[in-house]
């Protein structure tokens, strides 16, 4: 299935949310709406798609889930990831943030990745960013969590990989 035919199969609420997030390219730090790797490197692209889909699709959980899954597939095709984030950066985080980041790395298998060193795979799964965000907010509080989330965004943005084809 091509990415464009998968998009056409989405419910209108999912298409609306995806298009709305792409239209936020400038706010997401990208030069153009066609820079999919840039869009996907910003965790807020996935968060926005998820939050919009859950709200706009209402009780149609299947439509919301399909839109979120489409976003994950879109980003896996965009090609992001080989980590260059340094251990010094991780060491600069508060202990609660280090714990959350390391816990998310340890989830590599449940995230469908071969190892915790496979940043491309980890960052290609929106649940890596969601887990880091949710853990940091719970363990560190929202004020400190923003630094942990920013570290996760930098980790994923610094990763590189050849784009994959669906």
mmCIF file of C-alpha atoms in Angstrom:
data_model
loop_
_atom_site.group_PDB
_atom_site.id
_atom_site.type_symbol
_atom_site.label_atom_id
_atom_site.label_comp_id
_atom_site.label_asym_id
_atom_site.label_seq_id
_atom_site.Cartn_x
_atom_site.Cartn_y
_atom_site.Cartn_z
ATOM 1 C CA UNK A 1 0.000 0.000 0.000
ATOM 2 C CA UNK A 2 1.417 3.374 -0.936
ATOM 3 C CA UNK A 3 1.400 6.211 1.548
ATOM 4 C CA UNK A 4 -0.978 8.221 -0.694
ATOM 5 C CA UNK A 5 -3.547 5.427 -1.008
ATOM 6 C CA UNK A 6 -3.329 4.849 2.749
ATOM 7 C CA UNK A 7 -4.060 8.564 3.251
ATOM 8 C CA UNK A 8 -7.104 8.354 0.969
ATOM 9 C CA UNK A 9 -8.412 5.468 3.080
ATOM 10 C CA UNK A 10 -8.318 7.544 6.286
ATOM 11 C CA UNK A 11 -11.531 8.918 7.733
ATOM 12 C CA UNK A 12 -12.006 12.646 7.061
ATOM 13 C CA UNK A 13 -11.162 13.452 10.702
ATOM 14 C CA UNK A 14 -7.777 11.739 10.305
ATOM 15 C CA UNK A 15 -7.056 13.480 6.998
ATOM 16 C CA UNK A 16 -7.975 16.827 8.563
ATOM 17 C CA UNK A 17 -5.653 16.266 11.529
ATOM 18 C CA UNK A 18 -2.748 15.087 9.387
ATOM 19 C CA UNK A 19 -3.107 18.059 7.031
ATOM 20 C CA UNK A 20 -3.418 20.427 10.002
ATOM 21 C CA UNK A 21 -0.144 19.121 11.466
ATOM 22 C CA UNK A 22 1.668 19.378 8.121
ATOM 23 C CA UNK A 23 0.425 22.976 7.830
ATOM 24 C CA UNK A 24 2.199 23.676 11.146
ATOM 25 C CA UNK A 25 5.577 23.060 9.444
ATOM 26 C CA UNK A 26 6.930 26.514 10.285
ATOM 27 C CA UNK A 27 5.958 26.266 13.968
ATOM 28 C CA UNK A 28 7.615 22.828 14.006
ATOM 29 C CA UNK A 29 10.879 24.368 12.773
ATOM 30 C CA UNK A 30 10.712 23.183 9.164
ATOM 31 C CA UNK A 31 11.285 25.268 6.037
ATOM 32 C CA UNK A 32 8.546 23.615 3.980
ATOM 33 C CA UNK A 33 5.524 21.323 4.390
ATOM 34 C CA UNK A 34 7.247 18.755 2.156
ATOM 35 C CA UNK A 35 10.161 18.226 4.588
ATOM 36 C CA UNK A 36 8.760 15.050 6.112
ATOM 37 C CA UNK A 37 12.008 14.131 7.906
ATOM 38 C CA UNK A 38 11.998 17.536 9.606
ATOM 39 C CA UNK A 39 8.322 17.261 10.565
ATOM 40 C CA UNK A 40 8.806 13.774 11.970
ATOM 41 C CA UNK A 41 11.954 14.733 13.896
ATOM 42 C CA UNK A 42 9.803 17.016 16.062
ATOM 43 C CA UNK A 43 7.873 14.971 18.626
ATOM 44 C CA UNK A 44 5.122 17.595 18.592
ATOM 45 C CA UNK A 45 4.157 16.475 15.069
ATOM 46 C CA UNK A 46 3.195 13.041 16.408
ATOM 47 C CA UNK A 47 1.695 14.444 19.608
ATOM 48 C CA UNK A 48 -0.412 16.905 17.626
ATOM 49 C CA UNK A 49 -1.630 14.233 15.233
ATOM 50 C CA UNK A 50 -2.541 11.969 18.130
ATOM 51 C CA UNK A 51 -4.287 14.649 20.166
ATOM 52 C CA UNK A 52 -6.165 16.055 17.170
ATOM 53 C CA UNK A 53 -7.228 12.598 15.957
ATOM 54 C CA UNK A 54 -8.470 11.580 19.383
ATOM 55 C CA UNK A 55 -10.466 14.821 19.626
ATOM 56 C CA UNK A 56 -11.697 15.226 16.051
ATOM 57 C CA UNK A 57 -12.648 11.589 15.507
ATOM 58 C CA UNK A 58 -14.630 11.549 18.753
ATOM 59 C CA UNK A 59 -16.003 8.146 19.651
ATOM 60 C CA UNK A 60 -14.693 6.637 16.401
ATOM 61 C CA UNK A 61 -11.649 5.060 18.044
ATOM 62 C CA UNK A 62 -10.817 3.077 14.903
ATOM 63 C CA UNK A 63 -10.594 6.265 12.808
ATOM 64 C CA UNK A 64 -8.376 7.961 15.403
ATOM 65 C CA UNK A 65 -6.141 4.893 15.700
ATOM 66 C CA UNK A 66 -5.842 4.641 11.911
ATOM 67 C CA UNK A 67 -4.794 8.294 11.661
ATOM 68 C CA UNK A 68 -2.167 7.827 14.375
ATOM 69 C CA UNK A 69 -0.889 4.645 12.693
ATOM 70 C CA UNK A 70 -0.753 6.514 9.380
ATOM 71 C CA UNK A 71 1.405 9.185 11.039
ATOM 72 C CA UNK A 72 3.779 6.491 12.296
ATOM 73 C CA UNK A 73 4.014 4.920 8.827
ATOM 74 C CA UNK A 74 4.515 8.339 7.228
ATOM 75 C CA UNK A 75 7.368 9.085 9.622
ATOM 76 C CA UNK A 76 8.968 5.668 9.174
ATOM 77 C CA UNK A 77 9.137 6.459 5.447
ATOM 78 C CA UNK A 78 10.564 9.913 6.164
ATOM 79 C CA UNK A 79 13.813 8.487 7.461
ATOM 80 C CA UNK A 80 15.058 9.837 10.736
ATOM 81 C CA UNK A 81 17.693 8.344 13.083
ATOM 82 C CA UNK A 82 21.462 6.979 14.094
ATOM 83 C CA UNK A 83 21.985 8.658 17.350
ATOM 84 C CA UNK A 84 24.709 11.175 17.905
ATOM 85 C CA UNK A 85 23.284 12.516 21.149
ATOM 86 C CA UNK A 86 26.087 12.305 23.654
ATOM 87 C CA UNK A 87 26.150 10.648 27.026
ATOM 88 C CA UNK A 88 27.236 14.036 28.385
ATOM 89 C CA UNK A 89 23.836 15.376 27.310
ATOM 90 C CA UNK A 90 22.078 12.530 29.086
ATOM 91 C CA UNK A 91 24.245 13.012 32.172
ATOM 92 C CA UNK A 92 23.168 16.668 32.280
ATOM 93 C CA UNK A 93 19.535 15.629 32.780
ATOM 94 C CA UNK A 94 18.135 15.286 36.292
ATOM 95 C CA UNK A 95 18.063 11.697 37.567
ATOM 96 C CA UNK A 96 14.310 11.400 36.915
ATOM 97 C CA UNK A 97 14.907 12.316 33.257
ATOM 98 C CA UNK A 98 17.807 9.892 32.912
ATOM 99 C CA UNK A 99 15.611 7.166 34.384
ATOM 100 C CA UNK A 100 12.789 7.895 31.922
ATOM 101 C CA UNK A 101 15.115 8.047 28.903
ATOM 102 C CA UNK A 102 16.891 4.820 29.870
ATOM 103 C CA UNK A 103 13.539 3.142 30.573
ATOM 104 C CA UNK A 104 12.347 4.038 27.071
ATOM 105 C CA UNK A 105 15.578 2.685 25.542
ATOM 106 C CA UNK A 106 14.989 -0.534 27.485
ATOM 107 C CA UNK A 107 11.563 -0.833 25.807
ATOM 108 C CA UNK A 108 13.254 -1.373 22.415
ATOM 109 C CA UNK A 109 11.770 -4.830 21.923
ATOM 110 C CA UNK A 110 8.179 -3.764 22.649
ATOM 111 C CA UNK A 111 8.737 -0.809 20.294
ATOM 112 C CA UNK A 112 9.632 -3.270 17.523
ATOM 113 C CA UNK A 113 13.370 -2.552 17.470
ATOM 114 C CA UNK A 114 16.330 -4.932 17.391
ATOM 115 C CA UNK A 115 18.351 -3.137 20.083
ATOM 116 C CA UNK A 116 18.371 -0.097 22.340
ATOM 117 C CA UNK A 117 21.138 1.308 20.117
ATOM 118 C CA UNK A 118 18.787 1.496 17.092
ATOM 119 C CA UNK A 119 17.823 5.142 17.417
ATOM 120 C CA UNK A 120 16.299 5.175 13.927
ATOM 121 C CA UNK A 121 13.852 2.479 14.901
ATOM 122 C CA UNK A 122 13.137 3.896 18.365
ATOM 123 C CA UNK A 123 12.508 7.407 17.072
ATOM 124 C CA UNK A 124 10.421 6.053 14.196
ATOM 125 C CA UNK A 125 7.880 4.795 16.735
ATOM 126 C CA UNK A 126 5.769 7.637 18.144
ATOM 127 C CA UNK A 127 5.354 5.664 21.372
ATOM 128 C CA UNK A 128 9.046 6.290 22.181
ATOM 129 C CA UNK A 129 8.355 10.035 22.365
ATOM 130 C CA UNK A 130 4.989 9.572 24.072
ATOM 131 C CA UNK A 131 6.550 7.318 26.705
ATOM 132 C CA UNK A 132 9.395 9.733 27.363
ATOM 133 C CA UNK A 133 6.942 12.617 27.671
ATOM 134 C CA UNK A 134 4.513 10.776 29.925
ATOM 135 C CA UNK A 135 7.247 9.347 32.159
ATOM 136 C CA UNK A 136 9.008 12.723 32.496
ATOM 137 C CA UNK A 137 5.805 14.571 33.334
ATOM 138 C CA UNK A 138 4.986 11.964 35.980
ATOM 139 C CA UNK A 139 8.453 11.480 37.447
ATOM 140 C CA UNK A 140 9.890 14.986 37.110
ATOM 141 C CA UNK A 141 6.913 17.347 36.979
ATOM 142 C CA UNK A 142 5.980 19.436 33.953
ATOM 143 C CA UNK A 143 8.603 22.151 34.486
ATOM 144 C CA UNK A 144 11.557 19.722 34.464
ATOM 145 C CA UNK A 145 9.876 17.395 31.954
ATOM 146 C CA UNK A 146 10.286 19.983 29.204
ATOM 147 C CA UNK A 147 14.088 19.606 29.384
ATOM 148 C CA UNK A 148 13.797 15.813 29.191
ATOM 149 C CA UNK A 149 11.415 16.039 26.235
ATOM 150 C CA UNK A 150 13.768 18.522 24.534
ATOM 151 C CA UNK A 151 16.626 16.057 25.033
ATOM 152 C CA UNK A 152 14.510 13.301 23.447
ATOM 153 C CA UNK A 153 13.710 15.583 20.502
ATOM 154 C CA UNK A 154 17.408 16.401 20.035
ATOM 155 C CA UNK A 155 18.283 12.697 20.296
ATOM 156 C CA UNK A 156 15.825 11.848 17.543
ATOM 157 C CA UNK A 157 16.670 14.894 15.411
ATOM 158 C CA UNK A 158 20.366 13.996 15.482
ATOM 159 C CA UNK A 159 19.643 10.515 14.199
ATOM 160 C CA UNK A 160 19.891 9.845 10.454
ATOM 161 C CA UNK A 161 18.879 6.963 8.213
ATOM 162 C CA UNK A 162 18.118 6.236 4.594
ATOM 163 C CA UNK A 163 14.414 6.660 3.863
ATOM 164 C CA UNK A 164 12.436 3.422 3.804
ATOM 165 C CA UNK A 165 9.825 2.535 1.206
ATOM 166 C CA UNK A 166 6.460 1.103 2.166
#
